Coordinates of C-alpha atoms in Angstrom, one line a residue:
M1 CA -14.5 -32.2 -51.4
S2 CA -10.9 -31.6 -52.5
W3 CA -9.2 -28.4 -53.4
G4 CA -7.1 -30.3 -55.9
I5 CA -10.2 -31.3 -57.9
E6 CA -12.5 -28.4 -57.3
L7 CA -9.9 -25.6 -57.3
W8 CA -7.4 -27.0 -59.8
D9 CA -7.2 -23.6 -61.6
Q10 CA -7.3 -21.3 -58.5
F11 CA -3.6 -21.5 -57.5
D12 CA -3.3 -17.7 -57.0
N13 CA -6.5 -17.4 -55.0
L14 CA -5.4 -20.3 -52.7
E15 CA -2.1 -18.5 -52.2
K16 CA -3.9 -15.3 -51.1
H17 CA -6.4 -17.3 -48.9
T18 CA -3.7 -19.1 -47.0
Q19 CA -1.8 -15.9 -46.4
W20 CA -5.1 -14.4 -45.0
G21 CA -5.4 -17.4 -42.7
I22 CA -2.0 -16.8 -41.3
D23 CA -2.8 -13.1 -40.8
I24 CA -5.9 -14.0 -38.9
L25 CA -3.9 -16.3 -36.6
E26 CA -1.3 -13.6 -36.0
K27 CA -4.2 -11.1 -35.2
Y28 CA -5.6 -13.6 -32.6
I29 CA -2.1 -14.0 -31.1
K30 CA -1.9 -10.2 -30.7
F31 CA -5.4 -10.1 -29.1
V32 CA -4.4 -12.7 -26.5
K33 CA -1.1 -11.0 -25.9
E34 CA -2.9 -7.7 -25.2
R35 CA -5.4 -9.5 -22.9
A36 CA -2.5 -11.0 -20.9
E37 CA -1.0 -7.5 -20.5
I38 CA -4.3 -6.1 -19.3
E39 CA -4.6 -8.9 -16.8
L40 CA -1.1 -8.3 -15.6
S41 CA -1.7 -4.6 -15.3
Y42 CA -4.9 -5.2 -13.5
A43 CA -3.2 -7.5 -11.1
K44 CA -0.5 -5.0 -10.4
Q45 CA -3.1 -2.3 -9.7
L46 CA -5.0 -4.5 -7.4
R47 CA -1.8 -5.4 -5.5
N48 CA -0.9 -1.7 -5.2
L49 CA -4.4 -0.9 -4.0
S50 CA -4.2 -3.6 -1.4
K51 CA -0.8 -2.4 -0.3
K52 CA -1.9 1.2 -0.2
Y53 CA -4.6 0.5 2.4
Q54 CA -2.5 -2.0 4.5
P55 CA -1.8 -0.6 8.0
K56 CA 1.7 0.8 8.4
K57 CA 3.9 -1.0 10.9
N58 CA 4.5 0.5 14.4
S59 CA 1.9 3.2 13.8
K60 CA -1.4 4.2 15.4
E61 CA -3.2 2.9 12.4
E62 CA -1.9 -0.6 13.1
E63 CA -3.4 -0.4 16.6
E64 CA -6.8 0.3 15.2
Y65 CA -6.9 -3.2 13.6
K66 CA -7.8 -4.8 16.9
Y67 CA -11.4 -4.1 16.0
T68 CA -13.3 -6.9 14.2
S69 CA -14.4 -4.5 11.5
C70 CA -10.9 -3.4 10.8
Q71 CA -9.7 -7.0 10.9
A72 CA -12.4 -7.9 8.3
F73 CA -11.2 -5.1 6.1
L74 CA -7.6 -6.4 6.5
S75 CA -8.8 -9.8 5.5
T76 CA -10.5 -8.3 2.5
L77 CA -7.2 -6.6 1.5
N78 CA -5.4 -9.9 1.8
E79 CA -8.1 -11.7 -0.3
M80 CA -7.8 -9.0 -2.9
N81 CA -4.1 -9.6 -3.0
D82 CA -4.8 -13.3 -3.7
Y83 CA -7.4 -12.3 -6.2
A84 CA -4.8 -10.2 -8.0
G85 CA -2.5 -13.3 -8.0
Q86 CA -5.2 -15.2 -9.9
H87 CA -5.2 -12.6 -12.6
E88 CA -1.4 -12.9 -12.8
V89 CA -2.0 -16.7 -13.3
I90 CA -4.4 -15.9 -16.2
S91 CA -1.8 -13.7 -17.8
E92 CA 1.0 -16.2 -17.4
N93 CA -1.1 -19.2 -18.7
M94 CA -2.4 -17.2 -21.7
T95 CA 1.2 -16.2 -22.5
S96 CA 2.6 -19.7 -22.2
Q97 CA -0.3 -21.8 -23.5
I98 CA -1.6 -19.6 -26.3
T99 CA 0.7 -16.7 -27.3
L100 CA 4.0 -18.5 -27.3
D101 CA 2.5 -21.8 -28.6
L102 CA 0.7 -20.1 -31.5
A103 CA 3.7 -18.0 -32.3
R104 CA 5.8 -21.2 -32.8
Y105 CA 3.0 -22.8 -34.8
V106 CA 2.7 -19.7 -37.1
Q107 CA 6.4 -20.0 -37.9
E108 CA 6.0 -23.7 -38.8
L109 CA 2.9 -22.9 -40.8
K110 CA 4.7 -20.3 -42.8
Q111 CA 7.4 -22.7 -43.6
E112 CA 5.0 -25.4 -44.6
R113 CA 3.0 -23.0 -46.8
K114 CA 6.1 -21.8 -48.4
S115 CA 7.2 -25.4 -49.2
N116 CA 3.8 -26.3 -50.7
F117 CA 3.5 -23.3 -52.9
H118 CA 7.1 -23.8 -54.0
D119 CA 6.2 -27.3 -55.2
G120 CA 3.2 -25.9 -57.0
R121 CA 5.2 -23.2 -58.8
K122 CA 7.8 -25.8 -59.7
A123 CA 5.1 -28.0 -61.3
Q124 CA 3.7 -24.9 -63.1
Q125 CA 7.1 -24.1 -64.5
H126 CA 7.6 -27.7 -65.6
I127 CA 4.3 -27.8 -67.6
E128 CA 5.1 -24.5 -69.1
T129 CA 8.5 -25.8 -70.2
C130 CA 6.8 -28.8 -71.8
W131 CA 4.4 -26.6 -73.5
K132 CA 7.1 -24.4 -74.9
Q133 CA 9.0 -27.5 -76.2
L134 CA 5.8 -28.6 -77.9
E135 CA 5.3 -25.3 -79.5
S136 CA 8.9 -25.2 -80.7
S137 CA 8.6 -28.8 -82.2
K138 CA 5.4 -27.8 -83.9
R139 CA 6.8 -24.7 -85.5
R140 CA 9.9 -26.6 -86.7
F141 CA 7.7 -29.3 -88.2
E142 CA 5.6 -26.7 -89.9
R143 CA 8.7 -25.0 -91.2
D144 CA 10.3 -28.2 -92.5
C145 CA 7.1 -29.1 -94.3
K146 CA 6.9 -25.8 -96.1
E147 CA 10.6 -26.1 -97.0
A148 CA 10.1 -29.6 -98.4
D149 CA 7.1 -28.4 -100.5
R150 CA 9.1 -25.6 -102.0
A151 CA 12.0 -28.0 -102.8
Q152 CA 9.6 -30.4 -104.5
Q153 CA 8.1 -27.6 -106.6
Y154 CA 11.6 -26.3 -107.6
F155 CA 12.6 -29.9 -108.6
E156 CA 9.5 -30.3 -110.8
K157 CA 10.1 -27.0 -112.4
M158 CA 13.8 -27.9 -113.2
D159 CA 12.8 -31.3 -114.6
A160 CA 10.2 -29.7 -117.0
D161 CA 12.6 -27.1 -118.3
I162 CA 14.5 -28.5 -121.4
N163 CA 17.1 -25.9 -121.2
V164 CA 18.4 -27.0 -117.8
T165 CA 21.2 -29.5 -117.7
K166 CA 20.8 -32.9 -116.3
A167 CA 23.1 -32.2 -113.5
D168 CA 21.0 -29.3 -112.2
V169 CA 17.9 -31.4 -112.3
E170 CA 19.6 -34.1 -110.3
K171 CA 20.8 -31.6 -107.8
A172 CA 17.2 -30.2 -107.4
R173 CA 15.9 -33.8 -107.0
Q174 CA 18.4 -34.5 -104.2
Q175 CA 17.6 -31.2 -102.4
A176 CA 13.9 -32.1 -102.5
Q177 CA 14.6 -35.5 -101.0
I178 CA 16.6 -33.9 -98.2
R179 CA 13.8 -31.5 -97.4
H180 CA 11.2 -34.3 -97.4
Q181 CA 13.4 -36.3 -95.0
M182 CA 13.8 -33.3 -92.6
A183 CA 10.0 -32.8 -92.7
E184 CA 9.5 -36.5 -91.7
D185 CA 12.0 -36.1 -88.9
S186 CA 10.3 -32.9 -87.6
K187 CA 7.0 -34.7 -87.8
A188 CA 8.3 -37.6 -85.7
D189 CA 9.8 -35.2 -83.1
Y190 CA 6.6 -33.1 -83.0
S191 CA 4.6 -36.3 -82.4
N192 CA 6.9 -37.5 -79.6
T193 CA 6.8 -34.0 -78.0
L194 CA 3.1 -33.8 -78.2
Q195 CA 2.7 -37.2 -76.7
K196 CA 5.1 -36.3 -73.9
F197 CA 3.3 -33.0 -73.2
N198 CA -0.1 -34.6 -73.0
Q199 CA 1.3 -37.1 -70.5
E200 CA 2.9 -34.3 -68.4
Q201 CA -0.2 -32.2 -68.6
H202 CA -2.4 -35.1 -67.4
E203 CA 0.0 -35.8 -64.5
Y204 CA 0.0 -32.0 -63.7
Y205 CA -3.7 -31.6 -63.5
H206 CA -4.6 -35.0 -62.1
T207 CA -1.6 -35.9 -59.9
H208 CA 0.8 -33.1 -59.0
I209 CA -1.6 -30.1 -58.5
P210 CA -4.2 -32.2 -56.6
G211 CA -1.5 -33.5 -54.3
I212 CA -0.1 -30.1 -53.6
F213 CA -3.5 -28.5 -53.2
Q214 CA -4.5 -31.4 -50.9
K215 CA -1.5 -30.6 -48.6
I216 CA -2.4 -26.9 -48.7
Q217 CA -6.0 -27.8 -47.7
E218 CA -4.8 -30.0 -44.9
M219 CA -2.5 -27.2 -43.7
E220 CA -5.4 -24.7 -43.7
E221 CA -7.7 -27.1 -41.9
R222 CA -5.1 -27.6 -39.2
R223 CA -4.8 -23.9 -38.9
V224 CA -8.5 -23.5 -38.4
L225 CA -8.6 -26.4 -35.9
R226 CA -5.6 -24.9 -34.0
L227 CA -7.3 -21.6 -33.8
G228 CA -10.4 -23.2 -32.3
E229 CA -8.3 -25.1 -29.8
S230 CA -6.6 -21.8 -28.7
M231 CA -10.0 -20.2 -28.2
R232 CA -11.0 -23.1 -26.0
T233 CA -7.8 -22.8 -24.1
Y234 CA -8.5 -19.1 -23.7
A235 CA -11.8 -19.9 -22.0
E236 CA -10.3 -22.7 -19.9
V237 CA -7.5 -20.5 -18.6
D238 CA -10.2 -18.2 -17.2
R239 CA -12.3 -21.1 -16.0
Q240 CA -9.4 -22.7 -14.0
V241 CA -9.1 -19.7 -11.7
I242 CA -12.8 -19.4 -11.0
P243 CA -12.7 -21.8 -8.0
I244 CA -9.8 -19.9 -6.4
V245 CA -11.4 -16.5 -7.2
G246 CA -14.6 -17.9 -5.6
K247 CA -12.6 -18.9 -2.5
C248 CA -11.2 -15.3 -2.3
L249 CA -14.8 -13.9 -2.5
D250 CA -15.9 -16.5 0.1
G251 CA -13.0 -15.3 2.3
I252 CA -14.3 -11.7 2.0
V253 CA -17.8 -12.9 2.9
K254 CA -16.5 -14.9 5.8
A255 CA -14.5 -11.8 7.0
A256 CA -17.7 -9.7 6.8
E257 CA -19.6 -12.3 8.8
S258 CA -16.8 -12.3 11.5
I259 CA -17.5 -8.7 12.4
D260 CA -18.8 -8.6 16.0
Q261 CA -20.2 -5.2 16.9
K262 CA -20.4 -6.1 20.6
S263 CA -16.7 -7.1 20.7
D264 CA -15.8 -3.8 19.0
S265 CA -17.9 -1.9 21.5
Q266 CA -16.1 -3.6 24.4
L267 CA -12.7 -2.8 22.8
V268 CA -13.8 0.9 22.7
I269 CA -14.5 0.7 26.4
E270 CA -11.1 -0.8 27.1
A271 CA -9.3 1.7 24.9
Y272 CA -10.9 4.9 26.3
K273 CA -12.1 4.0 29.8
S274 CA -10.5 6.5 32.2
G275 CA -11.4 4.8 35.4
F276 CA -12.7 8.1 36.9
E277 CA -15.9 8.1 38.9
P278 CA -18.7 10.5 37.9
P279 CA -18.7 13.6 40.1
G280 CA -20.9 13.6 43.1
D281 CA -23.8 15.9 43.9
I282 CA -23.0 19.5 44.4
E283 CA -23.8 20.7 47.9
F284 CA -25.7 23.9 48.6
E285 CA -23.5 26.9 49.3
D286 CA -25.1 29.3 51.7
Y287 CA -24.2 32.9 51.0
T288 CA -26.6 34.4 53.6
Q289 CA -23.7 34.7 56.1
P290 CA -21.2 37.1 54.5
M291 CA -18.2 36.3 56.7
K292 CA -18.8 32.6 57.4
R293 CA -20.0 30.8 54.3
T294 CA -20.4 27.1 54.4
V295 CA -18.8 25.8 51.3
S296 CA -19.2 22.4 49.7
E297 CA -16.6 19.9 50.7
N298 CA -16.0 19.4 47.0
S299 CA -15.0 23.0 46.5
L300 CA -11.3 23.8 46.3
S301 CA -11.8 26.9 48.5
N302 CA -12.8 24.8 51.5
S303 CA -11.4 26.4 54.6
R304 CA -11.3 22.9 56.3
G305 CA -13.7 24.1 59.0
D306 CA -10.9 25.5 61.1
G307 CA -12.1 29.1 61.0
K308 CA -9.1 30.2 59.0
P309 CA -9.5 32.6 56.1
E310 CA -10.0 30.9 52.7
L311 CA -7.0 30.7 50.4
K312 CA -7.2 31.8 46.8
F313 CA -5.2 30.6 43.8
G314 CA -4.3 33.9 42.1
G315 CA -5.9 37.0 40.8
K316 CA -9.6 37.3 41.4
S317 CA -10.2 33.5 41.3
K318 CA -11.8 31.6 44.1
G319 CA -11.8 27.9 44.8
K320 CA -12.7 25.9 41.7
L321 CA -14.4 22.5 41.5
W322 CA -12.0 19.7 40.5
P323 CA -14.0 17.7 37.9
F324 CA -13.0 14.3 39.1
I325 CA -12.7 14.7 42.9
K326 CA -14.5 12.1 45.0
K327 CA -16.7 13.2 47.7
N328 CA -15.1 14.1 51.0
K329 CA -11.6 14.0 49.4
P330 CA -9.3 16.9 50.5
P331 CA -8.7 19.5 47.9
P332 CA -5.4 19.5 46.0
P333 CA -2.7 22.1 46.6
P334 CA -2.7 25.0 44.2
P335 CA -2.5 25.2 41.4
A336 CA -4.7 22.1 40.9
S337 CA -4.9 21.5 37.2
A338 CA -3.6 18.9 34.8
S339 CA -0.8 19.9 32.5
P340 CA -2.0 21.0 29.0
S341 CA -2.2 18.1 26.6
T342 CA 0.0 20.0 24.1
V343 CA 2.9 20.3 26.5
P344 CA 3.9 16.9 28.0
N345 CA 5.8 17.2 31.2
G346 CA 5.4 20.9 30.7
P347 CA 5.1 23.7 33.3
Q348 CA 2.5 23.6 36.0
S349 CA -1.0 24.8 35.2
P350 CA -1.5 28.5 36.1
K351 CA -4.0 30.1 38.3
Q352 CA -7.5 30.5 37.0
Q353 CA -10.3 32.9 37.8
K354 CA -13.6 31.4 39.0
E355 CA -16.0 30.4 36.3
P356 CA -19.7 29.6 36.5
L357 CA -20.5 26.1 37.7
S358 CA -22.5 25.3 34.5
H359 CA -19.5 26.2 32.4
R360 CA -17.2 24.0 34.5
F361 CA -19.7 21.0 34.2
N362 CA -20.0 21.4 30.5
E363 CA -16.2 21.5 30.2
F364 CA -16.1 18.2 32.2
M365 CA -18.7 16.5 30.1
T366 CA -17.0 17.5 26.8
S367 CA -13.4 16.8 27.9
K368 CA -11.4 14.3 25.9
P369 CA -8.4 12.2 26.7
K370 CA -5.3 14.3 26.4
I371 CA -3.2 13.3 23.4
H372 CA 0.2 14.8 22.7
C373 CA 0.1 16.9 19.6
F374 CA 2.6 16.6 16.8
R375 CA 4.2 20.0 17.4
S376 CA 4.9 19.2 21.0
L377 CA 6.6 16.0 19.9
K378 CA 8.7 17.9 17.5
R379 CA 9.8 20.2 20.2
G380 CA 11.1 17.2 22.2
G381 CA 8.1 16.4 24.4
S382 CA 7.9 12.9 25.8
T383 CA 5.5 10.7 27.8
P384 CA 6.2 10.4 31.6
E385 CA 7.9 7.2 32.5
D386 CA 5.0 6.2 34.9
F387 CA 2.3 7.3 32.3
S388 CA 0.9 9.7 34.9
N389 CA -0.4 11.8 32.1
L390 CA -3.0 9.2 31.3
P391 CA -6.3 8.5 33.1
P392 CA -6.2 5.7 35.7
E393 CA -7.6 2.9 33.6
Q394 CA -5.4 3.7 30.6
R395 CA -2.4 4.2 32.9
R396 CA -3.1 0.8 34.5
K397 CA -3.1 -0.9 31.0
K398 CA 0.1 0.8 30.0
L399 CA 1.9 -0.1 33.2
Q400 CA 0.7 -3.7 33.0
Q401 CA 1.9 -3.8 29.4
K402 CA 5.3 -2.5 30.5
V403 CA 5.5 -5.0 33.3
D404 CA 4.8 -7.8 30.9
E405 CA 7.4 -6.6 28.5
L406 CA 10.0 -6.4 31.2
N407 CA 9.2 -9.9 32.4
K408 CA 9.7 -11.2 28.9
E409 CA 13.1 -9.5 28.8
I410 CA 14.0 -10.9 32.1
Q411 CA 13.0 -14.4 30.9
K412 CA 15.2 -14.0 27.8
E413 CA 18.1 -12.8 29.9
M414 CA 17.6 -15.8 32.3
D415 CA 17.6 -18.2 29.4
Q416 CA 20.8 -16.7 28.1
R417 CA 22.3 -17.0 31.6
D418 CA 21.4 -20.6 31.8
A419 CA 22.9 -21.3 28.4
I420 CA 26.1 -19.6 29.4
T421 CA 26.2 -21.5 32.6
K422 CA 25.8 -24.8 30.8
M423 CA 28.5 -23.9 28.3
K424 CA 30.8 -23.0 31.2
D425 CA 30.1 -26.4 32.8
V426 CA 31.0 -28.1 29.5
Y427 CA 34.2 -26.1 29.3
L428 CA 35.1 -27.1 32.9
K429 CA 34.6 -30.8 32.1
N430 CA 36.3 -30.5 28.7
P431 CA 39.0 -27.7 28.9
Q432 CA 40.1 -28.5 25.3
M433 CA 36.7 -27.0 24.1
G434 CA 37.3 -23.6 25.6
D435 CA 38.3 -21.5 28.5
P436 CA 35.7 -21.3 31.2
A437 CA 37.0 -17.9 32.5
S438 CA 36.2 -16.4 29.1
L439 CA 32.5 -16.6 29.9
D440 CA 32.7 -15.0 33.4
H441 CA 32.5 -11.4 31.9
K442 CA 29.4 -12.3 29.8
L443 CA 27.8 -14.1 32.8
T444 CA 28.4 -11.0 35.0
E445 CA 26.9 -8.7 32.3
V446 CA 23.8 -10.9 32.0
S447 CA 23.3 -11.0 35.7
Q448 CA 23.6 -7.2 35.9
N449 CA 21.0 -6.9 33.2
I450 CA 18.7 -9.1 35.1
D451 CA 19.1 -7.1 38.3
K452 CA 18.4 -3.8 36.4
L453 CA 15.3 -5.3 34.7
R454 CA 14.0 -6.6 38.1
L455 CA 14.4 -3.1 39.6
E456 CA 12.5 -1.7 36.7
V457 CA 9.8 -4.3 37.2
Q458 CA 9.5 -3.4 40.9
K459 CA 9.3 0.2 40.0
F460 CA 6.5 -0.3 37.5
E461 CA 4.7 -2.8 39.7
A462 CA 4.7 -0.2 42.5
W463 CA 3.1 2.3 40.2
L464 CA 0.7 -0.4 39.0
A465 CA -0.2 -1.3 42.6
E466 CA -0.8 2.3 43.4
V467 CA -3.2 2.7 40.4
E468 CA -5.0 -0.5 41.3
G469 CA -5.5 0.8 44.9
R470 CA -3.3 -1.9 46.6
L471 CA -1.1 0.8 48.2
P472 CA -2.2 3.4 50.7
A473 CA -2.5 7.0 49.6
R474 CA 0.8 8.8 49.2
N475 CA 2.0 10.4 52.4
E476 CA 3.8 13.0 50.5
Q477 CA 0.7 14.4 48.9
V478 CA -1.2 14.3 52.2
R479 CA 1.7 16.2 53.8
R480 CA 1.7 18.8 51.0
Q481 CA -2.1 19.3 51.4
S482 CA -2.0 19.5 55.2
G483 CA 1.0 21.9 55.0
M484 CA -0.8 24.2 52.7
Y485 CA -3.9 24.5 54.7
D486 CA -2.4 24.4 58.2
G487 CA 0.1 27.2 57.5
Q488 CA 3.1 24.9 57.4
P489 CA 5.8 25.5 54.9
P490 CA 5.3 23.3 51.8
P491 CA 7.9 20.6 51.0
T492 CA 10.4 21.0 48.3
V493 CA 9.7 20.0 44.8
N494 CA 10.0 16.3 44.1
T495 CA 10.8 15.3 40.6
C496 CA 9.4 11.8 41.0
A497 CA 6.3 11.2 38.8
Q498 CA 4.5 9.7 41.8
D499 CA 4.4 13.1 43.5
R500 CA 3.2 14.9 40.4
E501 CA -0.2 13.4 40.1
S502 CA -3.5 15.2 40.6
P503 CA -6.4 13.5 42.4
D504 CA -7.8 12.2 39.1
G505 CA -4.5 10.5 38.1
S506 CA -3.5 13.2 35.6
Y507 CA -0.1 14.6 35.5
T508 CA 0.8 18.0 37.2
E509 CA 3.9 19.8 38.2
E510 CA 4.3 21.1 41.8
Q511 CA 5.0 24.7 42.5
S512 CA 8.1 25.7 44.1
Q513 CA 8.2 26.8 47.7
E514 CA 8.6 30.4 46.7
S515 CA 5.6 30.5 44.5
E516 CA 3.4 28.8 47.1
V517 CA 4.5 31.2 49.8
K518 CA 3.7 34.0 47.4
V519 CA 0.2 32.7 46.9
L520 CA -0.2 32.6 50.7
A521 CA 1.2 36.1 51.1
T522 CA -0.6 37.9 48.3
D523 CA -4.0 36.2 47.9
F524 CA -5.2 35.8 51.4
D525 CA -7.8 38.6 51.4
D526 CA -8.8 38.3 47.7
E527 CA -11.9 36.4 48.8
F528 CA -13.6 39.6 49.7
D529 CA -11.9 42.3 47.7
D530 CA -11.9 42.4 43.9
E531 CA -8.7 43.4 42.2
E532 CA -8.4 45.8 39.4
P533 CA -7.6 44.1 36.0
L534 CA -3.9 43.8 35.4
P535 CA -2.6 46.3 32.9
A536 CA -1.2 45.0 29.5
I537 CA 2.6 45.0 29.4
G538 CA 2.9 44.1 25.7
T539 CA 1.4 42.0 23.0
C540 CA 2.0 38.5 21.6
K541 CA 1.4 36.6 18.4
A542 CA 0.4 32.9 18.6
L543 CA 2.8 30.7 16.7
Y544 CA 0.7 27.6 17.0
T545 CA -2.9 26.7 17.7
F546 CA -3.4 25.9 21.4
E547 CA -6.5 24.1 22.7
G548 CA -6.9 25.4 26.2
Q549 CA -8.9 22.5 27.6
N550 CA -7.4 22.6 31.1
E551 CA -8.1 24.8 34.1
G552 CA -6.4 28.2 33.9
T553 CA -5.6 28.0 30.2
I554 CA -7.1 29.9 27.3
S555 CA -7.5 28.7 23.7
V556 CA -5.6 30.6 20.9
A557 CA -5.5 30.3 17.2
E558 CA -2.4 30.3 15.1
G559 CA -1.5 33.9 14.0
E560 CA -3.9 35.5 16.6
T561 CA -2.6 38.7 18.4
L562 CA -3.4 39.1 22.1
Y563 CA -2.3 41.3 25.1
V564 CA 0.3 40.1 27.5
I565 CA -0.6 40.9 31.2
E566 CA 2.0 38.7 32.9
E567 CA 5.2 37.5 31.5
D568 CA 6.8 34.1 32.0
K569 CA 8.0 33.7 35.6
G570 CA 10.2 30.7 34.7
D571 CA 7.4 28.1 34.8
G572 CA 6.9 28.0 31.0
W573 CA 3.5 29.9 31.0
T574 CA 2.6 33.4 29.9
R575 CA -0.6 35.1 31.0
I576 CA -2.5 36.8 28.2
R577 CA -5.9 38.6 27.7
R578 CA -8.2 38.6 24.7
N579 CA -10.8 41.0 26.2
E580 CA -12.0 41.9 29.6
D581 CA -13.7 38.6 30.2
E582 CA -11.2 36.3 28.5
E583 CA -7.8 35.8 29.9
G584 CA -5.6 32.9 30.9
Y585 CA -2.3 31.1 30.4
V586 CA -0.7 29.7 27.3
P587 CA 2.7 27.9 26.9
T588 CA 5.4 30.5 26.4
S589 CA 6.8 28.4 23.5
Y590 CA 3.5 28.8 21.6
V591 CA 3.7 32.6 21.4
E592 CA 6.1 35.3 20.3
V593 CA 6.1 38.1 23.0
Y594 CA 6.6 41.8 22.2
L595 CA 7.0 43.5 25.6
D596 CA 6.4 47.3 26.0
K597 CA 9.6 48.7 27.6
N598 CA 7.7 51.6 29.2
A599 CA 5.0 49.3 30.7
K600 CA 5.1 48.8 34.5
G601 CA 6.7 45.5 35.4
A602 CA 8.1 44.8 32.0
K603 CA 11.7 43.8 31.7
T604 CA 14.1 45.6 29.5
Y605 CA 15.9 43.4 27.0
I606 CA 19.2 44.6 25.4

């Protein structure tokens, strides 16, 4: 089966077929190139997807990844990143092993095809030239024969004519002989040319063309074979990454199997445990004796059994149950409420009217850990240094974490001090290496840093010991409570965070001496006499949404308009009313107040 024998007369068709074969090869190259681009784009999208869901550093989202389910998700993202890398490998291998390799082969194939068909055309031109020479020799021989025949006829005619001179006859005879000689020469030339052409034609059809077509056939067969090898490589490139892709998928399965629901549940306990004890039983309050009512020891209006009139906390409010007070624990000084979660280190909680017990219990059951809102952070709020705004268990964890961090810093400073000391000893033994005195300043600075850090550690350890119950109750708080209920003047305000903690460990601000005396002076007889509702002195518009989850506060929605019944007294709170039954305090910075100049008690602003 040879193209040179079977297709000896199909030169043009072979030329078209080989060009079609090259076009097929180039089409396959384009296909592989586009597949490689798809793989690369897919890998890029997978990487972007993995990166998009990665936890951001130093964010709350990063803290959530302590749970096994979140860790498994993070492992899945990492495995998908490796999975994307395998698609990049596919793209790279297809480009290097197929696309670039075949592109070079196509250029070589085009050159080889061009050379082969050039030789074929050259052979065609040669045989055509030989054929033309044969035709020319044949026509010349035919012409010379005709000329010799005419010259012979003319001689015979002259020889038969008696009127023609002998000289003319001789001339005609010579001319005929010349023509016959020319015809013989043309015949010999035609014979040689014909013999030569037949030889060339035989070589053309049996040697040159079969050889050229055989080369073209081999070239075409190599092209087909190369295309098959490229297709095999195409599959192998995919097959090579299957084990690694399988490992990635196995990693995802392993991550899924590593999820431990019990461990996650324990982490939730550690994250949100407040450390408070559930409230004790509510004792019966006997109202059968109008003047001497026996009140539960857990009530904030407890008169301490000394026969003194009961103190109130402002307005028509009576004593209110502190939600986390242990049984038999003395009530806190008024006002006894945690600071609103939206105002860290903000003003003290205002006074609150008495609410039904069921409402207070529901509020306790649905209360959530206080988290600083974003708006308060923008306004410059910050967490207290002793984390007194947190529940006891969370505060203990934060303090312990702070102590550990400070101890690590102390260790680093001590290592640095040891290094400087060793260097100083080296300088003392070898003065040419440096001046020992040059290290004194640095050594002193490091020592001062260590002393400062140790003081910080002692401070935080004291707070930690207090939370863990290793220290006795604060004398200052006891003194404040006994002073309030024994008629003694209250102490001055202490800015230390230790003296600003309510019985449940939450953060509160103390009232000034003036405000406490005012409570004693004005609210002594409010236990028995109801006051008239305070008149509105203006209106206000809520600038932000405020969740009034604490005692004495009221919830407002952004844009809501309400009545102002008591302006800010310098403590950062404004008393407002929605209707006759709903009134309370909101942070002054959360509302825009429009006071009525003609209202009683309203200040006049110029």
